[in-house]
């Protein structure tokens, strides 16, 4: 019987095939207490499972070849880091060894603790990192009970499951899966990012999928709209075939147009720039013919390790980014992170009741020794390989820009004296996201080479409305007259 279900489109594309339903591996275990005499054996069992998963990930990493080695490798490395995270391991050891909880229940408790930290973050991307925690802990739980983690024989099928790990995405595509539908998940998850990079249709957060779709049912999925049609009729199939034809036509047309100039009908040049978070994003942006990278978020480097990355690690990342764009300008934003995320980076910051209004962005970078100079040195070194710009977040006024400019110029002089090649001059810009910077812009605009308007935070601060508070959804509006007037003033 035909029915239509809906989720969130996370990766565009259309697919028609039979469903392969994978039942969720539940972590909803009841509270289990053990006796003191059982603690060591339970700890040994838990650590054996963690070691098994670590070995499985290493094996998957070693088996990657070609493009997948880059596409999937970064996510596997992240999961290895999570497995080695002292906070995760110490928490589990305490729950079992001291709290005398069984290993299964300890995993659930530690997962919930970490989830509470991530869910309290104000950035949707970082909130979605809980999915990586879920994937890792889920694999450990499966290893505890010797569950088979691999999925075989999915060629020509559409996988329907509760969640899918980034490491699975590449393997499933290589096996010939047509599309993936999950009952949970975020469009900002690593799995979604990877699916988009691999052009594999993905629908997430379709809560009825597992309950309403039977194994073997015929499905039509639309990764753009998030619609899943179960047992489609003739009209659905005609519509599907029309979408596929249109998709092919659009891709063919875009391939022809991607090298053409971006210009409005009245003759105004409009340059299209890309956001980038990884080498894969850079490769895709380059292939699409964008003018450059308009925003590279350096905080992703910091969040991949519990230690602050040193100058050489940052330099390698920025150099690869610049080389990947082959002469097109790359805009690198200095660290934009606050107390709500700092615990995951090796930065020890005191708790702040309102991190969004606290020590974040350039405020934090200027307050901590080396936190601004080290990235600027790395960026300046990368400038010897291609054009780069520096973007400063959370600017409140002229003083911060002047200070960053002076430091950047000193860093360049120092590097040249050390024998490093750098650009003659590196463009410096500001994120206009604090109302004071927007209002006072005429007083320091001459200090800037460019600017970028951070509308999310600007709207939030201007309207005093937390964008993550559902109760304020009607008030938080980018089209509010005050926002439009302020934007007009900035652009003018």
Short mmCIF file of C-alpha atoms in Angstrom, two decimals:
data_model
loop_
_atom_site.label_atom_id
_atom_site.label_comp_id
_atom_site.label_asym_id
_atom_site.label_seq_id
_atom_site.Cartn_x
_atom_site.Cartn_y
_atom_site.Cartn_z
CA UNK A 1 0.00 0.00 0.00
CA UNK A 2 1.37 3.38 -1.03
CA UNK A 3 2.42 5.86 1.63
CA UNK A 4 4.59 8.95 1.77
CA UNK A 5 7.07 9.56 4.59
CA UNK A 6 9.21 12.59 5.20
CA UNK A 7 12.63 13.31 6.67
CA UNK A 8 15.30 15.93 6.09
CA UNK A 9 17.12 15.90 2.78
CA UNK A 10 20.83 15.69 3.66
CA UNK A 11 22.36 14.79 0.29
CA UNK A 12 20.68 15.40 -3.04
CA UNK A 13 19.85 12.69 -5.52
CA UNK A 14 17.03 10.31 -6.47
CA UNK A 15 16.88 6.55 -6.10
CA UNK A 16 14.47 3.71 -6.81
CA UNK A 17 15.04 0.32 -5.21
CA UNK A 18 14.07 -2.20 -2.58
CA UNK A 19 14.53 -1.44 1.10
CA UNK A 20 17.15 -3.17 3.19
CA UNK A 21 15.98 -2.56 6.75
CA UNK A 22 18.63 -2.72 9.47
CA UNK A 23 17.13 -2.81 12.92
CA UNK A 24 18.72 -0.43 15.43
CA UNK A 25 21.31 -1.69 17.85
CA UNK A 26 19.73 -0.24 20.97
CA UNK A 27 21.78 1.22 23.79
CA UNK A 28 18.69 1.62 25.94
CA UNK A 29 19.79 -0.84 28.59
CA UNK A 30 18.40 -1.09 32.09
CA UNK A 31 20.47 -0.07 35.10
CA UNK A 32 22.82 -2.88 36.01
CA UNK A 33 24.91 -3.02 39.19
CA UNK A 34 27.78 -5.41 39.84
CA UNK A 35 29.61 -6.52 42.95
CA UNK A 36 33.12 -5.24 43.81
CA UNK A 37 34.54 -8.67 43.00
CA UNK A 38 33.19 -8.38 39.42
CA UNK A 39 34.63 -4.94 38.66
CA UNK A 40 38.02 -6.03 37.28
CA UNK A 41 36.51 -8.66 35.01
CA UNK A 42 33.92 -6.17 33.73
CA UNK A 43 36.63 -3.57 33.08
CA UNK A 44 38.69 -6.15 31.19
CA UNK A 45 35.63 -7.03 29.09
CA UNK A 46 34.99 -3.37 28.34
CA UNK A 47 38.60 -2.60 27.38
CA UNK A 48 38.73 -5.70 25.19
CA UNK A 49 35.68 -4.42 23.29
CA UNK A 50 37.27 -0.97 22.91
CA UNK A 51 40.47 -2.60 21.63
CA UNK A 52 38.47 -4.68 19.17
CA UNK A 53 36.73 -1.60 17.76
CA UNK A 54 40.04 0.25 17.57
CA UNK A 55 41.44 -2.66 15.54
CA UNK A 56 38.38 -2.75 13.28
CA UNK A 57 38.76 0.95 12.52
CA UNK A 58 42.48 0.51 11.83
CA UNK A 59 41.72 -2.35 9.44
CA UNK A 60 39.10 -0.26 7.63
CA UNK A 61 41.61 2.59 7.38
CA UNK A 62 44.27 0.30 5.89
CA UNK A 63 41.82 -1.08 3.32
CA UNK A 64 40.90 2.33 1.90
CA UNK A 65 42.22 3.16 -1.55
CA UNK A 66 42.03 6.07 -3.95
CA UNK A 67 39.57 8.86 -3.25
CA UNK A 68 38.01 7.01 -0.32
CA UNK A 69 41.33 7.08 1.53
CA UNK A 70 40.92 10.83 1.79
CA UNK A 71 37.12 10.97 1.96
CA UNK A 72 36.64 8.39 4.71
CA UNK A 73 40.06 8.40 6.34
CA UNK A 74 39.55 11.67 8.21
CA UNK A 75 36.36 10.40 9.82
CA UNK A 76 37.97 7.12 10.84
CA UNK A 77 40.83 9.08 12.38
CA UNK A 78 38.31 11.14 14.33
CA UNK A 79 36.64 7.99 15.66
CA UNK A 80 40.04 6.65 16.72
CA UNK A 81 40.65 9.90 18.60
CA UNK A 82 37.30 9.51 20.33
CA UNK A 83 38.17 5.96 21.37
CA UNK A 84 41.44 7.23 22.83
CA UNK A 85 39.83 10.25 24.51
CA UNK A 86 40.93 10.24 28.19
CA UNK A 87 37.60 11.76 29.22
CA UNK A 88 35.67 8.89 27.65
CA UNK A 89 37.97 6.18 29.00
CA UNK A 90 38.36 7.65 32.47
CA UNK A 91 34.62 8.14 32.76
CA UNK A 92 33.96 4.51 31.83
CA UNK A 93 36.63 3.26 34.23
CA UNK A 94 35.11 5.26 37.08
CA UNK A 95 31.57 4.12 36.32
CA UNK A 96 32.56 0.46 36.30
CA UNK A 97 35.45 0.36 38.77
CA UNK A 98 34.12 2.80 41.36
CA UNK A 99 30.43 3.16 40.59
CA UNK A 100 30.07 -0.61 40.13
CA UNK A 101 27.88 -0.33 37.04
CA UNK A 102 27.86 -3.03 34.38
CA UNK A 103 29.75 -2.23 31.16
CA UNK A 104 26.57 -1.84 29.09
CA UNK A 105 24.98 0.61 31.48
CA UNK A 106 28.28 2.48 31.92
CA UNK A 107 28.40 3.03 28.16
CA UNK A 108 24.89 4.42 28.22
CA UNK A 109 25.64 6.75 31.17
CA UNK A 110 28.86 8.04 29.61
CA UNK A 111 27.10 8.57 26.30
CA UNK A 112 24.40 10.61 28.04
CA UNK A 113 27.01 12.70 29.88
CA UNK A 114 28.83 13.57 26.66
CA UNK A 115 25.55 14.19 24.85
CA UNK A 116 24.57 16.77 27.47
CA UNK A 117 27.80 18.67 26.79
CA UNK A 118 27.33 18.72 23.02
CA UNK A 119 23.61 19.44 23.12
CA UNK A 120 24.30 22.54 25.21
CA UNK A 121 26.47 24.09 22.49
CA UNK A 122 25.05 27.01 20.53
CA UNK A 123 26.46 25.94 17.16
CA UNK A 124 24.35 23.40 15.26
CA UNK A 125 27.41 21.81 13.66
CA UNK A 126 29.03 21.11 17.00
CA UNK A 127 25.76 19.87 18.49
CA UNK A 128 25.60 17.31 15.71
CA UNK A 129 28.97 15.86 16.81
CA UNK A 130 27.06 13.74 19.31
CA UNK A 131 26.38 11.45 16.35
CA UNK A 132 30.09 10.60 16.21
CA UNK A 133 29.96 9.72 19.91
CA UNK A 134 26.91 7.53 19.24
CA UNK A 135 28.65 5.70 16.39
CA UNK A 136 31.76 4.96 18.44
CA UNK A 137 29.92 3.90 21.60
CA UNK A 138 27.46 1.87 19.52
CA UNK A 139 30.34 -0.10 17.98
CA UNK A 140 31.82 -0.76 21.42
CA UNK A 141 28.43 -1.95 22.68
CA UNK A 142 28.08 -4.24 19.65
CA UNK A 143 31.57 -5.62 20.30
CA UNK A 144 30.61 -6.40 23.90
CA UNK A 145 27.94 -8.72 22.58
CA UNK A 146 29.75 -9.95 19.45
CA UNK A 147 27.16 -8.39 17.14
CA UNK A 148 28.07 -8.32 13.47
CA UNK A 149 28.72 -4.67 12.63
CA UNK A 150 29.19 -5.06 8.88
CA UNK A 151 26.34 -4.99 6.38
CA UNK A 152 26.75 -7.12 3.27
CA UNK A 153 24.88 -7.56 -0.01
CA UNK A 154 23.30 -4.10 -0.33
CA UNK A 155 24.05 -3.57 -4.02
CA UNK A 156 21.04 -2.03 -5.76
CA UNK A 157 19.18 -1.53 -2.47
CA UNK A 158 18.20 1.42 -0.27
CA UNK A 159 19.39 1.10 3.32
CA UNK A 160 16.85 2.03 6.00
CA UNK A 161 18.36 2.24 9.48
CA UNK A 162 18.46 4.29 12.67
CA UNK A 163 21.86 5.88 11.98
CA UNK A 164 24.85 5.46 9.72
CA UNK A 165 28.48 6.12 10.61
CA UNK A 166 30.78 8.09 8.30
CA UNK A 167 32.99 5.02 7.95
CA UNK A 168 29.99 3.07 6.63
CA UNK A 169 29.09 5.66 4.00
CA UNK A 170 32.11 5.02 1.81
CA UNK A 171 31.93 1.25 2.23
CA UNK A 172 28.21 1.15 1.42
CA UNK A 173 28.67 3.23 -1.70
CA UNK A 174 31.52 0.97 -2.82
CA UNK A 175 29.17 -2.01 -2.33
CA UNK A 176 26.58 -0.35 -4.59
CA UNK A 177 23.94 0.93 -2.17
CA UNK A 178 21.59 3.33 -3.99
CA UNK A 179 20.60 5.61 -1.11
CA UNK A 180 20.33 5.71 2.68
CA UNK A 181 17.41 6.68 4.93
CA UNK A 182 17.93 7.12 8.69
CA UNK A 183 15.38 7.67 11.43
CA UNK A 184 17.73 10.01 13.31
CA UNK A 185 20.58 12.30 12.35
CA UNK A 186 21.38 15.82 11.25
CA UNK A 187 22.07 17.43 7.90
CA UNK A 188 25.25 18.81 9.54
CA UNK A 189 26.61 15.43 10.65
CA UNK A 190 29.88 14.01 9.35
CA UNK A 191 27.87 11.28 7.63
CA UNK A 192 25.81 13.91 5.78
CA UNK A 193 28.92 15.88 4.82
CA UNK A 194 30.55 12.74 3.44
CA UNK A 195 27.40 11.63 1.60
CA UNK A 196 27.22 15.01 -0.13
CA UNK A 197 30.88 14.77 -1.04
CA UNK A 198 30.31 11.32 -2.55
CA UNK A 199 26.98 12.38 -4.14
CA UNK A 200 25.14 9.56 -2.38
CA UNK A 201 21.43 10.34 -1.71
CA UNK A 202 20.79 10.55 2.04
CA UNK A 203 17.66 11.36 4.04
CA UNK A 204 18.02 11.82 7.80
CA UNK A 205 15.64 12.33 10.70
CA UNK A 206 12.78 10.34 9.17
CA UNK A 207 11.32 9.09 12.48
CA UNK A 208 8.65 6.82 10.94
CA UNK A 209 10.97 5.06 8.52
CA UNK A 210 11.85 2.02 10.62
CA UNK A 211 8.28 1.52 11.82
CA UNK A 212 6.58 1.99 8.44
CA UNK A 213 9.02 0.44 5.95
CA UNK A 214 9.28 -3.34 5.61
CA UNK A 215 12.34 -5.15 4.39
CA UNK A 216 12.06 -5.58 0.62
CA UNK A 217 9.51 -2.81 0.10
CA UNK A 218 9.94 -0.75 -3.06
CA UNK A 219 11.02 2.82 -2.29
CA UNK A 220 11.47 6.05 -4.18
CA UNK A 221 13.63 8.54 -2.29
CA UNK A 222 14.35 12.18 -3.03
CA UNK A 223 17.46 13.36 -1.20
CA UNK A 224 16.69 17.00 -1.94
CA UNK A 225 13.17 17.18 -0.46
CA UNK A 226 13.49 14.38 2.09
CA UNK A 227 10.45 12.50 0.73
CA UNK A 228 10.28 8.69 0.83
CA UNK A 229 7.49 7.04 -1.17
CA UNK A 230 6.77 3.46 -0.08
CA UNK A 231 5.32 1.13 -2.75
CA UNK A 232 5.07 3.91 -5.37
CA UNK A 233 2.27 3.95 -7.93
CA UNK A 234 2.55 4.68 -11.64
CA UNK A 235 2.36 8.44 -11.10
CA UNK A 236 5.18 8.28 -8.55
CA UNK A 237 7.37 6.32 -10.94
CA UNK A 238 6.72 8.79 -13.76
CA UNK A 239 7.61 11.67 -11.43
CA UNK A 240 10.77 9.84 -10.33
CA UNK A 241 11.91 9.26 -13.91
CA UNK A 242 11.22 12.91 -14.73
CA UNK A 243 13.36 14.03 -11.75
CA UNK A 244 16.20 11.75 -12.82
CA UNK A 245 16.09 13.16 -16.36
CA UNK A 246 16.02 16.70 -14.99
CA UNK A 247 18.92 15.93 -12.64
CA UNK A 248 21.03 14.61 -15.51
CA UNK A 249 20.12 17.60 -17.66
CA UNK A 250 20.97 20.01 -14.84
CA UNK A 251 24.35 18.40 -14.18
CA UNK A 252 25.20 18.48 -17.85
CA UNK A 253 24.23 22.14 -18.05
CA UNK A 254 26.17 23.00 -14.90
CA UNK A 255 29.28 21.31 -16.27
CA UNK A 256 29.03 23.59 -19.30
CA UNK A 257 28.40 26.70 -17.21
CA UNK A 258 30.83 26.24 -14.34
CA UNK A 259 33.66 28.06 -16.15
CA UNK A 260 31.40 30.90 -17.28
CA UNK A 261 31.42 34.23 -15.40
CA UNK A 262 28.73 34.75 -12.74
CA UNK A 263 26.88 37.86 -13.85
CA UNK A 264 23.40 39.25 -13.23
CA UNK A 265 21.05 40.18 -16.07
CA UNK A 266 21.95 43.86 -15.61
CA UNK A 267 25.66 43.12 -15.98
CA UNK A 268 26.86 43.02 -12.36
CA UNK A 269 29.63 40.50 -11.68
CA UNK A 270 28.80 38.14 -8.80
CA UNK A 271 31.60 35.90 -7.58
CA UNK A 272 30.59 32.56 -6.08
CA UNK A 273 32.78 31.46 -3.16
CA UNK A 274 32.67 28.26 -1.13
CA UNK A 275 32.73 27.34 2.55
CA UNK A 276 35.27 24.63 3.29
CA UNK A 277 35.87 22.37 6.26
CA UNK A 278 38.09 19.66 4.77
CA UNK A 279 40.24 18.66 1.81
CA UNK A 280 37.17 17.06 0.27
CA UNK A 281 35.26 20.35 0.36
CA UNK A 282 38.20 22.09 -1.30
CA UNK A 283 38.35 19.46 -4.06
CA UNK A 284 34.62 19.77 -4.73
CA UNK A 285 34.75 23.58 -4.68
CA UNK A 286 37.65 23.54 -7.13
CA UNK A 287 35.85 21.12 -9.43
CA UNK A 288 32.76 23.34 -9.44
CA UNK A 289 34.82 26.31 -10.54
CA UNK A 290 34.17 28.65 -7.59
CA UNK A 291 36.11 31.90 -7.36
CA UNK A 292 37.70 30.90 -4.06
CA UNK A 293 37.08 29.80 -0.50
CA UNK A 294 35.12 32.49 1.31
CA UNK A 295 35.34 30.85 4.74
CA UNK A 296 37.58 28.17 6.18
CA UNK A 297 36.78 27.50 9.85
CA UNK A 298 40.03 26.87 11.73
CA UNK A 299 38.19 25.56 14.80
CA UNK A 300 37.77 22.19 13.07
CA UNK A 301 41.52 21.70 13.43
CA UNK A 302 41.26 22.40 17.14
CA UNK A 303 38.30 20.06 17.64
CA UNK A 304 40.08 17.10 16.03
CA UNK A 305 42.45 16.83 18.98
CA UNK A 306 42.38 17.51 22.68
CA UNK A 307 45.64 19.43 22.29
CA UNK A 308 46.00 22.82 20.64
CA UNK A 309 47.54 22.16 17.19
CA UNK A 310 51.04 23.55 16.85
CA UNK A 311 52.22 25.90 14.13
CA UNK A 312 53.44 23.15 11.82
CA UNK A 313 50.19 21.17 12.03
CA UNK A 314 48.20 24.30 11.21
CA UNK A 315 50.61 25.27 8.45
CA UNK A 316 50.24 21.88 6.75
CA UNK A 317 46.45 22.15 6.82
CA UNK A 318 46.42 25.70 5.44
CA UNK A 319 49.09 24.94 2.83
CA UNK A 320 47.09 21.95 1.53
CA UNK A 321 44.00 24.15 1.44
CA UNK A 322 45.80 26.83 -0.58
CA UNK A 323 47.41 24.33 -2.95
CA UNK A 324 44.05 22.65 -3.49
CA UNK A 325 42.59 25.89 -4.83
CA UNK A 326 45.41 26.33 -7.39
CA UNK A 327 45.77 30.09 -7.27
CA UNK A 328 42.25 31.03 -6.19
CA UNK A 329 41.96 33.06 -3.00
CA UNK A 330 41.38 31.26 0.30
CA UNK A 331 39.86 33.09 3.29
CA UNK A 332 40.94 31.61 6.63
CA UNK A 333 38.99 32.65 9.72
CA UNK A 334 40.92 32.74 12.97
CA UNK A 335 39.64 30.67 15.87
CA UNK A 336 35.97 31.27 16.72
CA UNK A 337 35.35 29.22 19.81
CA UNK A 338 34.11 29.88 23.33
CA UNK A 339 33.97 28.26 26.73
CA UNK A 340 31.15 25.95 25.61
CA UNK A 341 33.48 24.17 23.16
CA UNK A 342 36.91 24.81 24.67
CA UNK A 343 36.97 21.67 26.81
CA UNK A 344 37.12 19.62 23.62
CA UNK A 345 40.18 21.44 22.26
CA UNK A 346 42.82 21.40 24.98
CA UNK A 347 41.97 24.99 25.91
CA UNK A 348 41.21 25.29 29.60
CA UNK A 349 38.65 28.05 30.06
CA UNK A 350 36.58 28.85 33.07
CA UNK A 351 32.87 28.16 32.81
CA UNK A 352 30.84 31.05 31.42
CA UNK A 353 27.09 31.29 32.05
CA UNK A 354 26.57 32.84 28.60
CA UNK A 355 29.33 31.74 26.20
CA UNK A 356 27.71 33.52 23.24
CA UNK A 357 28.45 36.85 24.95
CA UNK A 358 31.71 35.79 26.56
CA UNK A 359 35.34 35.19 25.72
CA UNK A 360 35.10 33.92 22.15
CA UNK A 361 36.42 34.77 18.71
CA UNK A 362 39.11 37.43 18.59
CA UNK A 363 38.49 38.21 22.27
CA UNK A 364 39.74 34.77 23.23
CA UNK A 365 42.56 34.77 20.67
CA UNK A 366 43.93 38.07 22.00
CA UNK A 367 43.51 37.05 25.65
CA UNK A 368 45.50 33.81 25.41
CA UNK A 369 49.22 33.85 24.74
CA UNK A 370 50.04 32.38 21.33
CA UNK A 371 46.45 31.65 20.38
CA UNK A 372 46.50 34.36 17.72
CA UNK A 373 50.18 34.54 16.82
CA UNK A 374 50.56 30.82 16.07
CA UNK A 375 47.68 30.66 13.54
CA UNK A 376 48.84 33.90 11.93
CA UNK A 377 52.34 32.47 11.50
CA UNK A 378 50.87 29.32 9.96
CA UNK A 379 48.63 31.33 7.62
CA UNK A 380 51.49 33.64 6.63
CA UNK A 381 53.68 30.63 5.80
CA UNK A 382 50.85 29.18 3.70
CA UNK A 383 50.58 32.50 1.85
CA UNK A 384 53.85 31.59 0.14
CA UNK A 385 51.93 28.88 -1.75
CA UNK A 386 48.99 30.95 -2.97
CA UNK A 387 46.69 33.88 -2.17
CA UNK A 388 45.17 33.89 1.32
CA UNK A 389 43.10 36.32 3.37
CA UNK A 390 42.63 36.46 7.14
CA UNK A 391 39.13 36.88 8.56
CA UNK A 392 38.74 37.95 12.20
CA UNK A 393 35.56 36.84 14.06
CA UNK A 394 33.61 38.62 16.82
CA UNK A 395 35.13 42.04 16.13
CA UNK A 396 33.64 44.76 18.35
CA UNK A 397 35.50 47.79 17.02
CA UNK A 398 38.62 49.39 15.55
CA UNK A 399 41.08 48.50 18.31
CA UNK A 400 40.93 44.77 17.66
CA UNK A 401 41.52 45.11 13.92
CA UNK A 402 44.46 47.46 14.43
CA UNK A 403 46.01 45.04 16.93
CA UNK A 404 45.60 42.05 14.59
CA UNK A 405 47.02 44.02 11.66
CA UNK A 406 50.13 44.96 13.67
CA UNK A 407 50.65 41.39 14.80
CA UNK A 408 50.18 40.03 11.27
CA UNK A 409 52.75 42.46 9.86
CA UNK A 410 55.24 41.59 12.63
CA UNK A 411 54.71 37.88 12.04
CA UNK A 412 55.46 38.31 8.35
CA UNK A 413 58.68 40.21 9.12
CA UNK A 414 59.77 37.52 11.58
CA UNK A 415 59.09 34.70 9.12
CA UNK A 416 61.04 36.38 6.34
CA UNK A 417 63.94 36.86 8.73
CA UNK A 418 63.75 33.13 9.47
CA UNK A 419 63.95 32.33 5.76
CA UNK A 420 60.27 31.58 5.09
CA UNK A 421 58.56 32.91 1.98
CA UNK A 422 55.32 34.82 2.56
CA UNK A 423 53.03 37.02 0.49
CA UNK A 424 54.05 40.67 0.33
CA UNK A 425 50.77 41.68 1.94
CA UNK A 426 47.96 39.55 3.36
CA UNK A 427 44.43 40.96 3.15
CA UNK A 428 42.69 41.36 6.51
CA UNK A 429 38.93 41.33 7.02
CA UNK A 430 36.40 41.35 9.84
CA UNK A 431 33.26 39.37 10.58
CA UNK A 432 30.54 41.94 11.16
CA UNK A 433 28.34 40.07 13.62
CA UNK A 434 28.44 42.25 16.73
CA UNK A 435 26.03 45.24 16.60
CA UNK A 436 28.72 47.64 17.87
CA UNK A 437 30.95 46.74 14.91
CA UNK A 438 28.06 47.17 12.47
CA UNK A 439 27.17 50.60 13.87
CA UNK A 440 30.77 51.83 14.23
CA UNK A 441 31.94 50.39 10.89
CA UNK A 442 32.52 53.84 9.29
CA UNK A 443 35.15 54.55 11.97
CA UNK A 444 37.38 51.60 11.02
CA UNK A 445 36.30 50.41 7.57
CA UNK A 446 39.51 51.91 6.11
CA UNK A 447 41.50 49.48 8.25
CA UNK A 448 39.86 46.56 6.42
CA UNK A 449 40.54 45.01 3.04
CA UNK A 450 37.19 43.20 3.07
CA UNK A 451 34.39 42.26 5.42
CA UNK A 452 31.96 39.40 5.90
CA UNK A 453 28.54 39.75 7.51
CA UNK A 454 27.78 37.02 10.03
CA UNK A 455 24.01 37.23 9.87
CA UNK A 456 23.27 34.39 12.31
CA UNK A 457 24.97 36.04 15.27
CA UNK A 458 24.17 39.58 14.15
CA UNK A 459 20.43 38.84 14.11
CA UNK A 460 20.66 37.05 17.45
CA UNK A 461 22.52 39.89 19.16
CA UNK A 462 20.51 42.67 17.55
CA UNK A 463 17.12 41.18 18.46
CA UNK A 464 18.23 39.71 21.82
CA UNK A 465 16.76 36.40 20.64
CA UNK A 466 18.61 33.10 21.02
CA UNK A 467 18.38 31.43 17.62
CA UNK A 468 18.32 28.00 19.27
CA UNK A 469 15.34 28.83 21.49
CA UNK A 470 12.23 27.48 19.79
CA UNK A 471 10.01 29.75 21.90
CA UNK A 472 11.62 32.77 20.19
CA UNK A 473 11.32 31.42 16.66
CA UNK A 474 8.92 34.15 15.54
CA UNK A 475 11.13 36.90 16.96
CA UNK A 476 14.37 35.62 15.46
CA UNK A 477 13.89 36.80 11.89
CA UNK A 478 16.56 37.87 9.37
CA UNK A 479 13.80 39.95 7.73
CA UNK A 480 13.06 42.00 10.85
CA UNK A 481 12.99 45.72 9.88
CA UNK A 482 15.83 46.46 12.31
CA UNK A 483 17.99 43.80 10.67
CA UNK A 484 17.26 45.03 7.15
CA UNK A 485 18.04 48.62 8.14
CA UNK A 486 21.33 47.62 9.78
CA UNK A 487 22.37 45.48 6.80
CA UNK A 488 21.57 48.36 4.47
CA UNK A 489 23.82 50.61 6.53
CA UNK A 490 26.68 48.10 6.44
CA UNK A 491 26.51 47.58 2.68
CA UNK A 492 26.10 51.27 1.94
#
